[in-house]
PDB file of C-alpha atoms in Angstrom:
ATOM      1  CA  MET A1207       0.000   0.000   0.000  1.00  0.00           C
ATOM      2  CA  ASN A1208       1.171   3.493  -0.849  1.00  0.00           C
ATOM      3  CA  LYS A1209       0.557   5.268   2.476  1.00  0.00           C
ATOM      4  CA  GLN A1210      -0.024   8.574   0.714  1.00  0.00           C
ATOM      5  CA  PHE A1211      -3.202   7.188  -0.862  1.00  0.00           C
ATOM      6  CA  GLN A1212      -5.850   5.471   1.263  1.00  0.00           C
ATOM      7  CA  GLY A1213      -9.387   6.001   2.486  1.00  0.00           C
ATOM      8  CA  ILE A1214     -12.489   7.549   0.965  1.00  0.00           C
ATOM      9  CA  TYR A1215     -12.113   9.685  -2.148  1.00  0.00           C
ATOM     10  CA  ALA A1216     -15.393  11.318  -3.164  1.00  0.00           C
ATOM     11  CA  VAL A1217     -15.547  11.459  -6.953  1.00  0.00           C
ATOM     12  CA  VAL A1218     -17.293  14.794  -6.975  1.00  0.00           C
ATOM     13  CA  VAL A1219     -19.919  16.181  -9.316  1.00  0.00           C
ATOM     14  CA  THR A1220     -19.112  19.302 -11.326  1.00  0.00           C
ATOM     15  CA  PRO A1221     -21.816  21.952 -10.837  1.00  0.00           C
ATOM     16  CA  PHE A1222     -22.778  23.891 -13.961  1.00  0.00           C
ATOM     17  CA  HIS A1223     -24.987  26.926 -14.365  1.00  0.00           C
ATOM     18  CA  GLU A1224     -27.975  26.560 -16.670  1.00  0.00           C
ATOM     19  CA  ASP A1225     -25.955  28.121 -19.499  1.00  0.00           C
ATOM     20  CA  GLY A1226     -23.282  25.418 -19.144  1.00  0.00           C
ATOM     21  CA  THR A1227     -20.611  27.517 -17.431  1.00  0.00           C
ATOM     22  CA  PHE A1228     -18.892  26.250 -14.288  1.00  0.00           C
ATOM     23  CA  ASP A1229     -20.563  27.077 -10.976  1.00  0.00           C
ATOM     24  CA  VAL A1230     -17.316  27.392  -9.066  1.00  0.00           C
ATOM     25  CA  GLU A1231     -18.911  28.839  -5.936  1.00  0.00           C
ATOM     26  CA  SER A1232     -21.185  25.796  -5.523  1.00  0.00           C
ATOM     27  CA  ALA A1233     -18.291  23.438  -6.275  1.00  0.00           C
ATOM     28  CA  LYS A1234     -16.258  24.971  -3.468  1.00  0.00           C
ATOM     29  CA  LYS A1235     -19.152  24.829  -0.995  1.00  0.00           C
ATOM     30  CA  ASN A1236     -19.709  21.158  -1.805  1.00  0.00           C
ATOM     31  CA  LEU A1237     -16.008  20.427  -1.305  1.00  0.00           C
ATOM     32  CA  ASP A1238     -15.956  22.297   2.011  1.00  0.00           C
ATOM     33  CA  TRP A1239     -18.843  20.120   3.237  1.00  0.00           C
ATOM     34  CA  LEU A1240     -17.166  16.882   2.125  1.00  0.00           C
ATOM     35  CA  ILE A1241     -13.954  17.810   3.901  1.00  0.00           C
ATOM     36  CA  GLU A1242     -15.880  18.720   7.052  1.00  0.00           C
ATOM     37  CA  GLN A1243     -17.451  15.234   6.973  1.00  0.00           C
ATOM     38  CA  GLY A1244     -14.019  13.601   7.055  1.00  0.00           C
ATOM     39  CA  VAL A1245     -13.268  12.280   3.558  1.00  0.00           C
ATOM     40  CA  GLN A1246      -9.598  11.519   3.064  1.00  0.00           C
ATOM     41  CA  GLY A1247      -9.571  12.721  -0.519  1.00  0.00           C
ATOM     42  CA  VAL A1248     -11.511  13.989  -3.506  1.00  0.00           C
ATOM     43  CA  CYS A1249     -11.441  12.980  -7.143  1.00  0.00           C
ATOM     44  CA  ILE A1250     -12.179  15.898  -9.445  1.00  0.00           C
ATOM     45  CA  LEU A1251     -13.341  15.503 -13.059  1.00  0.00           C
ATOM     46  CA  GLY A1252     -13.902  11.774 -12.978  1.00  0.00           C
ATOM     47  CA  ALA A1253     -16.824  10.317 -14.935  1.00  0.00           C
ATOM     48  CA  THR A1254     -19.130  11.563 -12.169  1.00  0.00           C
ATOM     49  CA  GLY A1255     -17.600  15.003 -12.770  1.00  0.00           C
ATOM     50  CA  GLU A1256     -18.567  14.899 -16.478  1.00  0.00           C
ATOM     51  CA  TYR A1257     -14.943  15.110 -17.620  1.00  0.00           C
ATOM     52  CA  GLN A1258     -15.747  14.055 -21.180  1.00  0.00           C
ATOM     53  CA  SER A1259     -18.284  16.855 -21.532  1.00  0.00           C
ATOM     54  CA  ILE A1260     -15.679  19.599 -21.204  1.00  0.00           C
ATOM     55  CA  SER A1261     -12.874  20.723 -23.477  1.00  0.00           C
ATOM     56  CA  ASP A1262      -9.187  20.481 -22.585  1.00  0.00           C
ATOM     57  CA  GLU A1263      -9.089  24.240 -22.099  1.00  0.00           C
ATOM     58  CA  GLU A1264     -12.065  24.127 -19.739  1.00  0.00           C
ATOM     59  CA  HIS A1265     -10.490  21.203 -17.870  1.00  0.00           C
ATOM     60  CA  MET A1266      -7.305  23.172 -17.309  1.00  0.00           C
ATOM     61  CA  ALA A1267      -9.155  26.309 -16.202  1.00  0.00           C
ATOM     62  CA  TYR A1268     -11.355  24.402 -13.726  1.00  0.00           C
ATOM     63  CA  VAL A1269      -8.344  22.597 -12.250  1.00  0.00           C
ATOM     64  CA  LYS A1270      -6.551  25.928 -11.762  1.00  0.00           C
ATOM     65  CA  GLU A1271      -9.553  27.198  -9.807  1.00  0.00           C
ATOM     66  CA  ILE A1272     -10.428  24.119  -7.744  1.00  0.00           C
ATOM     67  CA  VAL A1273      -7.227  22.177  -6.979  1.00  0.00           C
ATOM     68  CA  PRO A1274      -5.424  25.006  -5.118  1.00  0.00           C
ATOM     69  CA  TYR A1275      -8.599  25.500  -3.063  1.00  0.00           C
ATOM     70  CA  VAL A1276      -8.462  22.004  -1.553  1.00  0.00           C
ATOM     71  CA  LYS A1277      -4.954  20.573  -2.073  1.00  0.00           C
ATOM     72  CA  ASP A1278      -3.644  21.507   1.371  1.00  0.00           C
ATOM     73  CA  ARG A1279      -6.669  20.022   3.161  1.00  0.00           C
ATOM     74  CA  VAL A1280      -7.174  16.637   1.457  1.00  0.00           C
ATOM     75  CA  SER A1281      -5.522  14.415  -1.102  1.00  0.00           C
ATOM     76  CA  VAL A1282      -6.593  15.352  -4.647  1.00  0.00           C
ATOM     77  CA  ILE A1283      -6.874  13.051  -7.659  1.00  0.00           C
ATOM     78  CA  VAL A1284      -7.888  14.512 -11.018  1.00  0.00           C
ATOM     79  CA  GLY A1285      -9.352  12.531 -13.906  1.00  0.00           C
ATOM     80  CA  VAL A1286      -7.401  13.200 -17.112  1.00  0.00           C
ATOM     81  CA  SER A1287      -8.538  10.426 -19.459  1.00  0.00           C
ATOM     82  CA  ARG A1288      -8.395  11.168 -23.169  1.00  0.00           C
ATOM     83  CA  GLU A1289      -7.892   8.852 -26.120  1.00  0.00           C
ATOM     84  CA  ARG A1290      -4.675  10.554 -27.244  1.00  0.00           C
ATOM     85  CA  PRO A1291      -1.864  10.125 -24.711  1.00  0.00           C
ATOM     86  CA  GLU A1292      -0.439  13.493 -25.785  1.00  0.00           C
ATOM     87  CA  ASP A1293      -3.637  15.132 -24.546  1.00  0.00           C
ATOM     88  CA  VAL A1294      -3.388  13.209 -21.271  1.00  0.00           C
ATOM     89  CA  VAL A1295       0.170  14.472 -20.802  1.00  0.00           C
ATOM     90  CA  LYS A1296      -0.972  18.076 -21.341  1.00  0.00           C
ATOM     91  CA  LEU A1297      -3.677  17.710 -18.700  1.00  0.00           C
ATOM     92  CA  VAL A1298      -1.378  15.909 -16.251  1.00  0.00           C
ATOM     93  CA  ASN A1299       1.240  18.630 -16.501  1.00  0.00           C
ATOM     94  CA  ASN A1300      -1.417  21.208 -15.667  1.00  0.00           C
ATOM     95  CA  ILE A1301      -2.702  19.383 -12.589  1.00  0.00           C
ATOM     96  CA  LYS A1302       0.903  18.840 -11.513  1.00  0.00           C
ATOM     97  CA  GLU A1303       1.538  22.588 -11.655  1.00  0.00           C
ATOM     98  CA  CYS A1304      -1.647  23.237  -9.672  1.00  0.00           C
ATOM     99  CA  GLY A1305      -0.646  20.950  -6.801  1.00  0.00           C
ATOM    100  CA  ALA A1306      -2.813  17.852  -7.289  1.00  0.00           C
ATOM    101  CA  HIS A1307      -1.480  14.577  -5.910  1.00  0.00           C
ATOM    102  CA  ALA A1308      -2.306  12.040  -8.636  1.00  0.00           C
ATOM    103  CA  ALA A1309      -3.881  11.715 -12.096  1.00  0.00           C
ATOM    104  CA  MET A1310      -6.523   9.088 -12.912  1.00  0.00           C
ATOM    105  CA  VAL A1311      -6.092   7.589 -16.388  1.00  0.00           C
ATOM    106  CA  LEU A1312      -8.140   5.076 -18.373  1.00  0.00           C
ATOM    107  CA  PRO A1313      -6.584   3.121 -21.219  1.00  0.00           C
ATOM    108  CA  SER A1314      -7.267   4.759 -24.584  1.00  0.00           C
ATOM    109  CA  PHE A1315     -10.963   4.248 -25.195  1.00  0.00           C
ATOM    110  CA  TYR A1316     -12.937   3.524 -28.353  1.00  0.00           C
ATOM    111  CA  CYS A1317      -9.886   2.272 -30.301  1.00  0.00           C
ATOM    112  CA  HIS A1318      -9.771  -0.972 -28.250  1.00  0.00           C
ATOM    113  CA  PRO A1319      -5.978  -1.151 -27.801  1.00  0.00           C
ATOM    114  CA  ALA A1320      -4.134  -4.458 -27.435  1.00  0.00           C
ATOM    115  CA  GLN A1321      -2.607  -5.317 -24.056  1.00  0.00           C
ATOM    116  CA  ASP A1322       0.904  -4.231 -25.040  1.00  0.00           C
ATOM    117  CA  GLU A1323      -0.536  -0.945 -26.302  1.00  0.00           C
ATOM    118  CA  ILE A1324      -2.239  -0.393 -22.934  1.00  0.00           C
ATOM    119  CA  VAL A1325       1.068  -0.873 -21.136  1.00  0.00           C
ATOM    120  CA  GLU A1326       2.777   1.498 -23.555  1.00  0.00           C
ATOM    121  CA  HIS A1327       0.020   4.087 -22.979  1.00  0.00           C
ATOM    122  CA  TYR A1328       0.822   4.205 -19.268  1.00  0.00           C
ATOM    123  CA  ARG A1329       4.589   3.974 -19.788  1.00  0.00           C
ATOM    124  CA  TYR A1330       4.544   6.948 -22.160  1.00  0.00           C
ATOM    125  CA  ILE A1331       2.400   9.090 -19.841  1.00  0.00           C
ATOM    126  CA  GLU A1332       4.558   8.346 -16.797  1.00  0.00           C
ATOM    127  CA  GLU A1333       7.768   8.946 -18.730  1.00  0.00           C
ATOM    128  CA  GLN A1334       6.526  12.282 -20.032  1.00  0.00           C
ATOM    129  CA  THR A1335       5.063  13.572 -16.750  1.00  0.00           C
ATOM    130  CA  GLN A1336       6.930  11.865 -13.887  1.00  0.00           C
ATOM    131  CA  PHE A1337       3.776  12.189 -11.792  1.00  0.00           C
ATOM    132  CA  PRO A1338       1.739   9.680  -9.717  1.00  0.00           C
ATOM    133  CA  ILE A1339      -0.787   7.857 -11.859  1.00  0.00           C
ATOM    134  CA  VAL A1340      -4.007   5.985 -11.037  1.00  0.00           C
ATOM    135  CA  ALA A1341      -4.259   3.058 -13.462  1.00  0.00           C
ATOM    136  CA  TYR A1342      -7.988   2.730 -13.982  1.00  0.00           C
ATOM    137  CA  ASN A1343      -9.547  -0.567 -15.070  1.00  0.00           C
ATOM    138  CA  ASN A1344     -13.111   0.046 -16.221  1.00  0.00           C
ATOM    139  CA  PRO A1345     -14.077  -2.164 -19.170  1.00  0.00           C
ATOM    140  CA  GLY A1346     -17.520  -0.577 -19.359  1.00  0.00           C
ATOM    141  CA  SER A1347     -16.016   2.855 -20.016  1.00  0.00           C
ATOM    142  CA  ALA A1348     -12.861   1.949 -21.916  1.00  0.00           C
ATOM    143  CA  GLY A1349     -14.234  -0.953 -23.943  1.00  0.00           C
ATOM    144  CA  ILE A1350     -11.327  -3.182 -22.925  1.00  0.00           C
ATOM    145  CA  GLU A1351     -10.061  -4.803 -19.726  1.00  0.00           C
ATOM    146  CA  ILE A1352      -6.517  -4.559 -18.415  1.00  0.00           C
ATOM    147  CA  GLY A1353      -5.288  -8.160 -18.216  1.00  0.00           C
ATOM    148  CA  GLN A1354      -3.226  -9.625 -15.395  1.00  0.00           C
ATOM    149  CA  ASP A1355       0.113  -9.543 -17.194  1.00  0.00           C
ATOM    150  CA  ALA A1356      -0.484  -5.986 -18.393  1.00  0.00           C
ATOM    151  CA  PHE A1357      -1.432  -4.940 -14.854  1.00  0.00           C
ATOM    152  CA  ARG A1358       1.786  -6.431 -13.500  1.00  0.00           C
ATOM    153  CA  GLN A1359       3.808  -4.416 -16.002  1.00  0.00           C
ATOM    154  CA  ILE A1360       1.854  -1.212 -15.324  1.00  0.00           C
ATOM    155  CA  MET A1361       2.203  -1.580 -11.542  1.00  0.00           C
ATOM    156  CA  ALA A1362       5.954  -2.039 -11.997  1.00  0.00           C
ATOM    157  CA  LEU A1363       6.260   1.373 -13.682  1.00  0.00           C
ATOM    158  CA  PRO A1364       7.855   3.954 -11.374  1.00  0.00           C
ATOM    159  CA  TYR A1365       4.938   6.381 -11.093  1.00  0.00           C
ATOM    160  CA  THR A1366       2.002   3.985 -10.839  1.00  0.00           C
ATOM    161  CA  ALA A1367       0.678   4.851  -7.373  1.00  0.00           C
ATOM    162  CA  ILE A1368      -2.898   3.507  -7.362  1.00  0.00           C
ATOM    163  CA  VAL A1369      -5.017   0.964  -9.180  1.00  0.00           C
ATOM    164  CA  LYS A1370      -8.738   1.717  -9.379  1.00  0.00           C
ATOM    165  CA  GLU A1371     -10.466  -1.612 -10.028  1.00  0.00           C
ATOM    166  CA  SER A1372     -13.912  -1.079 -11.551  1.00  0.00           C
ATOM    167  CA  SER A1373     -14.508  -4.282 -13.489  1.00  0.00           C
ATOM    168  CA  GLY A1374     -17.123  -5.459 -10.991  1.00  0.00           C
ATOM    169  CA  SER A1375     -15.273  -8.746 -10.471  1.00  0.00           C
ATOM    170  CA  MET A1376     -14.080  -9.645  -6.992  1.00  0.00           C
ATOM    171  CA  GLN A1377     -11.843 -12.270  -8.588  1.00  0.00           C
ATOM    172  CA  LYS A1378     -10.147  -9.523 -10.588  1.00  0.00           C
ATOM    173  CA  LEU A1379      -9.733  -7.346  -7.500  1.00  0.00           C
ATOM    174  CA  THR A1380      -8.162 -10.227  -5.565  1.00  0.00           C
ATOM    175  CA  GLU A1381      -5.813 -10.895  -8.473  1.00  0.00           C
ATOM    176  CA  VAL A1382      -4.668  -7.265  -8.480  1.00  0.00           C
ATOM    177  CA  LEU A1383      -4.275  -7.195  -4.685  1.00  0.00           C
ATOM    178  CA  ILE A1384      -2.070 -10.290  -4.782  1.00  0.00           C
ATOM    179  CA  ASP A1385       0.092  -8.873  -7.574  1.00  0.00           C
ATOM    180  CA  ALA A1386       0.344  -5.277  -6.323  1.00  0.00           C
ATOM    181  CA  PRO A1387       3.787  -4.185  -5.100  1.00  0.00           C
ATOM    182  CA  GLU A1388       4.121  -2.312  -1.831  1.00  0.00           C
ATOM    183  CA  LYS A1389       4.256   1.084  -3.567  1.00  0.00           C
ATOM    184  CA  VAL A1390       0.787   0.663  -5.156  1.00  0.00           C
ATOM    185  CA  SER A1391      -2.528   1.225  -3.367  1.00  0.00           C
ATOM    186  CA  VAL A1392      -5.494  -0.770  -4.675  1.00  0.00           C
ATOM    187  CA  PHE A1393      -8.839   1.037  -4.600  1.00  0.00           C
ATOM    188  CA  CYS A1394     -12.403  -0.141  -5.010  1.00  0.00           C
ATOM    189  CA  GLY A1395     -14.100   1.449  -8.005  1.00  0.00           C
ATOM    190  CA  CYS A1396     -17.539  -0.225  -7.792  1.00  0.00           C
ATOM    191  CA  ASP A1397     -19.868   1.451  -5.335  1.00  0.00           C
ATOM    192  CA  ASN A1398     -21.868  -1.678  -4.539  1.00  0.00           C
ATOM    193  CA  LEU A1399     -18.772  -3.805  -3.889  1.00  0.00           C
ATOM    194  CA  ALA A1400     -17.215  -1.538  -1.269  1.00  0.00           C
ATOM    195  CA  TYR A1401     -17.734  -3.789   1.760  1.00  0.00           C
ATOM    196  CA  GLU A1402     -16.390  -6.827  -0.069  1.00  0.00           C
ATOM    197  CA  SER A1403     -13.459  -4.851  -1.450  1.00  0.00           C
ATOM    198  CA  PHE A1404     -12.375  -3.520   1.949  1.00  0.00           C
ATOM    199  CA  ALA A1405     -12.693  -7.005   3.432  1.00  0.00           C
ATOM    200  CA  ASP A1406     -10.494  -8.320   0.614  1.00  0.00           C
ATOM    201  CA  GLY A1407      -7.796  -5.741   1.332  1.00  0.00           C
ATOM    202  CA  ALA A1408      -8.538  -2.707  -0.849  1.00  0.00           C
ATOM    203  CA  CYS A1409      -7.251   0.313   1.077  1.00  0.00           C
ATOM    204  CA  GLY A1410      -9.376   2.976  -0.589  1.00  0.00           C
ATOM    205  CA  TRP A1411     -12.580   3.692  -2.476  1.00  0.00           C
ATOM    206  CA  ILE A1412     -13.142   6.248  -5.233  1.00  0.00           C
ATOM    207  CA  CYS A1413     -16.762   6.665  -4.443  1.00  0.00           C
ATOM    208  CA  MET A1414     -19.860   8.203  -6.027  1.00  0.00           C
ATOM    209  CA  LEU A1415     -22.074   7.909  -2.962  1.00  0.00           C
ATOM    210  CA  ALA A1416     -19.695  10.001  -0.871  1.00  0.00           C
ATOM    211  CA  ASN A1417     -21.117  13.066  -2.620  1.00  0.00           C
ATOM    212  CA  VAL A1418     -24.262  12.675  -0.499  1.00  0.00           C
ATOM    213  CA  ALA A1419     -23.227  10.208   2.263  1.00  0.00           C
ATOM    214  CA  PRO A1420     -19.597  11.006   3.081  1.00  0.00           C
ATOM    215  CA  LYS A1421     -19.822  10.181   6.784  1.00  0.00           C
ATOM    216  CA  GLN A1422     -21.263   6.705   6.235  1.00  0.00           C
ATOM    217  CA  CYS A1423     -18.678   5.951   3.540  1.00  0.00           C
ATOM    218  CA  VAL A1424     -15.864   6.981   5.876  1.00  0.00           C
ATOM    219  CA  ASP A1425     -17.413   4.928   8.692  1.00  0.00           C
ATOM    220  CA  LEU A1426     -17.560   1.865   6.425  1.00  0.00           C
ATOM    221  CA  TYR A1427     -13.885   2.220   5.518  1.00  0.00           C
ATOM    222  CA  GLN A1428     -12.940   2.710   9.151  1.00  0.00           C
ATOM    223  CA  ALA A1429     -14.926  -0.314  10.361  1.00  0.00           C
ATOM    224  CA  VAL A1430     -13.987  -2.842   7.687  1.00  0.00           C
ATOM    225  CA  TYR A1431     -10.498  -1.874   6.544  1.00  0.00           C
ATOM    226  CA  VAL A1432      -8.996  -0.096   9.554  1.00  0.00           C
ATOM    227  CA  GLU A1433     -10.702  -1.872  12.473  1.00  0.00           C
ATOM    228  CA  GLU A1434     -11.319  -5.165  10.632  1.00  0.00           C
ATOM    229  CA  ASP A1435     -14.745  -5.295  12.296  1.00  0.00           C
ATOM    230  CA  LEU A1436     -16.822  -7.001   9.620  1.00  0.00           C
ATOM    231  CA  LYS A1437     -19.987  -7.154  11.712  1.00  0.00           C
ATOM    232  CA  LYS A1438     -19.930  -3.431  12.429  1.00  0.00           C
ATOM    233  CA  GLY A1439     -19.125  -2.723   8.808  1.00  0.00           C
ATOM    234  CA  LYS A1440     -22.007  -4.839   7.530  1.00  0.00           C
ATOM    235  CA  GLU A1441     -24.502  -2.840   9.584  1.00  0.00           C
ATOM    236  CA  ILE A1442     -23.218   0.373   8.027  1.00  0.00           C
ATOM    237  CA  TYR A1443     -23.279  -1.228   4.588  1.00  0.00           C
ATOM    238  CA  LYS A1444     -26.920  -2.228   5.024  1.00  0.00           C
ATOM    239  CA  GLU A1445     -27.790   1.428   5.558  1.00  0.00           C
ATOM    240  CA  ILE A1446     -26.259   2.606   2.287  1.00  0.00           C
ATOM    241  CA  LEU A1447     -26.500  -0.450  -0.002  1.00  0.00           C
ATOM    242  CA  PRO A1448     -29.888   0.518  -1.505  1.00  0.00           C
ATOM    243  CA  ALA A1449     -28.424   3.850  -2.611  1.00  0.00           C
ATOM    244  CA  LEU A1450     -25.227   2.173  -3.846  1.00  0.00           C
ATOM    245  CA  ASN A1451     -27.242  -0.254  -5.948  1.00  0.00           C
ATOM    246  CA  VAL A1452     -29.201   2.605  -7.482  1.00  0.00           C
ATOM    247  CA  LEU A1453     -26.021   4.441  -8.476  1.00  0.00           C
ATOM    248  CA  GLU A1454     -24.683   1.329 -10.215  1.00  0.00           C
ATOM    249  CA  SER A1455     -27.936   0.618 -12.070  1.00  0.00           C
ATOM    250  CA  PHE A1456     -29.886   3.854 -12.621  1.00  0.00           C
ATOM    251  CA  PRO A1457     -28.965   5.262 -16.068  1.00  0.00           C
ATOM    252  CA  LYS A1458     -28.482   8.820 -14.781  1.00  0.00           C
ATOM    253  CA  PRO A1459     -26.211   8.520 -11.726  1.00  0.00           C
ATOM    254  CA  VAL A1460     -24.678  11.983 -12.114  1.00  0.00           C
ATOM    255  CA  GLN A1461     -28.117  13.587 -12.111  1.00  0.00           C
ATOM    256  CA  ALA A1462     -29.119  11.419  -9.141  1.00  0.00           C
ATOM    257  CA  LEU A1463     -26.212  12.749  -7.095  1.00  0.00           C
ATOM    258  CA  LYS A1464     -26.867  16.342  -8.101  1.00  0.00           C
ATOM    259  CA  TYR A1465     -30.496  15.914  -7.078  1.00  0.00           C
ATOM    260  CA  GLY A1466     -29.377  14.356  -3.788  1.00  0.00           C
ATOM    261  CA  LEU A1467     -27.174  17.352  -3.048  1.00  0.00           C
ATOM    262  CA  SER A1468     -30.136  19.676  -3.584  1.00  0.00           C
ATOM    263  CA  LYS A1469     -32.095  17.618  -1.021  1.00  0.00           C
ATOM    264  CA  LYS A1470     -29.314  18.354   1.471  1.00  0.00           C
ATOM    265  CA  GLY A1471     -29.358  22.097   0.885  1.00  0.00           C
ATOM    266  CA  LEU A1472     -26.276  22.022  -1.339  1.00  0.00           C
ATOM    267  CA  ASN A1473     -26.108  22.611  -5.085  1.00  0.00           C
ATOM    268  CA  GLY A1474     -25.056  20.013  -7.625  1.00  0.00           C
ATOM    269  CA  GLY A1475     -26.027  22.335 -10.438  1.00  0.00           C
ATOM    270  CA  TYR A1476     -27.122  21.476 -13.949  1.00  0.00           C
ATOM    271  CA  VAL A1477     -25.659  18.796 -16.235  1.00  0.00           C
ATOM    272  CA  ARG A1478     -24.198  19.313 -19.676  1.00  0.00           C
ATOM    273  CA  ARG A1479     -25.291  17.691 -22.908  1.00  0.00           C
ATOM    274  CA  PRO A1480     -25.639  14.883 -23.812  1.00  0.00           C
ATOM    275  CA  ARG A1481     -27.066  14.407 -20.316  1.00  0.00           C
ATOM    276  CA  MET A1482     -30.576  15.630 -19.567  1.00  0.00           C
ATOM    277  CA  GLU A1483     -32.115  16.890 -16.355  1.00  0.00           C
ATOM    278  CA  LEU A1484     -34.302  14.550 -14.310  1.00  0.00           C
ATOM    279  CA  ASN A1485     -38.044  14.562 -14.823  1.00  0.00           C
ATOM    280  CA  GLU A1486     -40.487  14.477 -11.904  1.00  0.00           C
ATOM    281  CA  GLU A1487     -41.046  10.732 -12.196  1.00  0.00           C
ATOM    282  CA  GLU A1488     -37.307  10.095 -11.939  1.00  0.00           C
ATOM    283  CA  LYS A1489     -36.999  12.395  -8.940  1.00  0.00           C
ATOM    284  CA  THR A1490     -39.788  10.552  -7.167  1.00  0.00           C
ATOM    285  CA  TYR A1491     -38.146   7.202  -7.874  1.00  0.00           C
ATOM    286  CA  LEU A1492     -34.766   8.408  -6.580  1.00  0.00           C
ATOM    287  CA  SER A1493     -36.249   9.860  -3.407  1.00  0.00           C
ATOM    288  CA  GLU A1494     -37.891   6.521  -2.638  1.00  0.00           C
ATOM    289  CA  ALA A1495     -35.051   4.248  -3.754  1.00  0.00           C
ATOM    290  CA  MET A1496     -32.029   6.145  -2.424  1.00  0.00           C
ATOM    291  CA  LYS A1497     -33.705   7.345   0.788  1.00  0.00           C
ATOM    292  CA  PHE A1498     -31.727  10.576   0.863  1.00  0.00           C
ATOM    293  CA  GLU A1499     -33.051  11.402   4.338  1.00  0.00           C
ATOM    294  CA  THR A1500     -31.127   8.411   5.763  1.00  0.00           C
ATOM    295  CA  LEU A1501     -27.847   9.350   4.115  1.00  0.00           C
ATOM    296  CA  ARG A1502     -25.313  11.402   6.012  1.00  0.00           C
TER     297      ARG A1502
END
């Protein structure tokens, strides 16, 4: 485990005004609240942060505004995935200058790279940036899975600091945990496998639900991973599992979280195209299924 990276990282929503511009004031208020609730880190501009709906220039401007605001209070990971590794390098160098602590990178998506090309993707980015990298396995988003041999090679690279395992397979997570060198932290990346992942040895969780239930997510990590109290952890997990299952199955999870923030007196803001705002039927379903009033 890399001791610099462990615990609950809320993968935060990006609030937009109705005209599509960044609502920086709301973003900062949301981050202040998350930090007050005890999260160990935040992940900015992940998929939950609509990173693919903004341009590189917008990405760089938002990072310059947000990262310095929080970097001295919590650990900060920034999502920088792009198909072209040259674009990833540009974004990584910007977050590096702004004081972030690590960059989260998917394999090149859409082009379905071979396993050796995936390894080369990470090697090139690390060589060009010399900055801590989160190797992110998410076949649903990238269209390909990082295989065991490729993972071993990626984890052996000098700047691979974290693996985010989002395949949904506990067998895959166990495989990565067994193979991970001491310098690499292995994080859960599936919201409704958090309890199992902590019990298996994952030392962190890049977590959607923490946007609206940061305290319970931190309590789950503390009980299962830190205290190794599985019984206590399961009781906490029961409280939040309905909401976790919704986030992994409802087709508009970003909108669900933004709506949940509004129910807590915070502001998740609007979404950008191609996403659409929730209708009243969807809001009613989410209120009943996620039970926002029980989340803390």
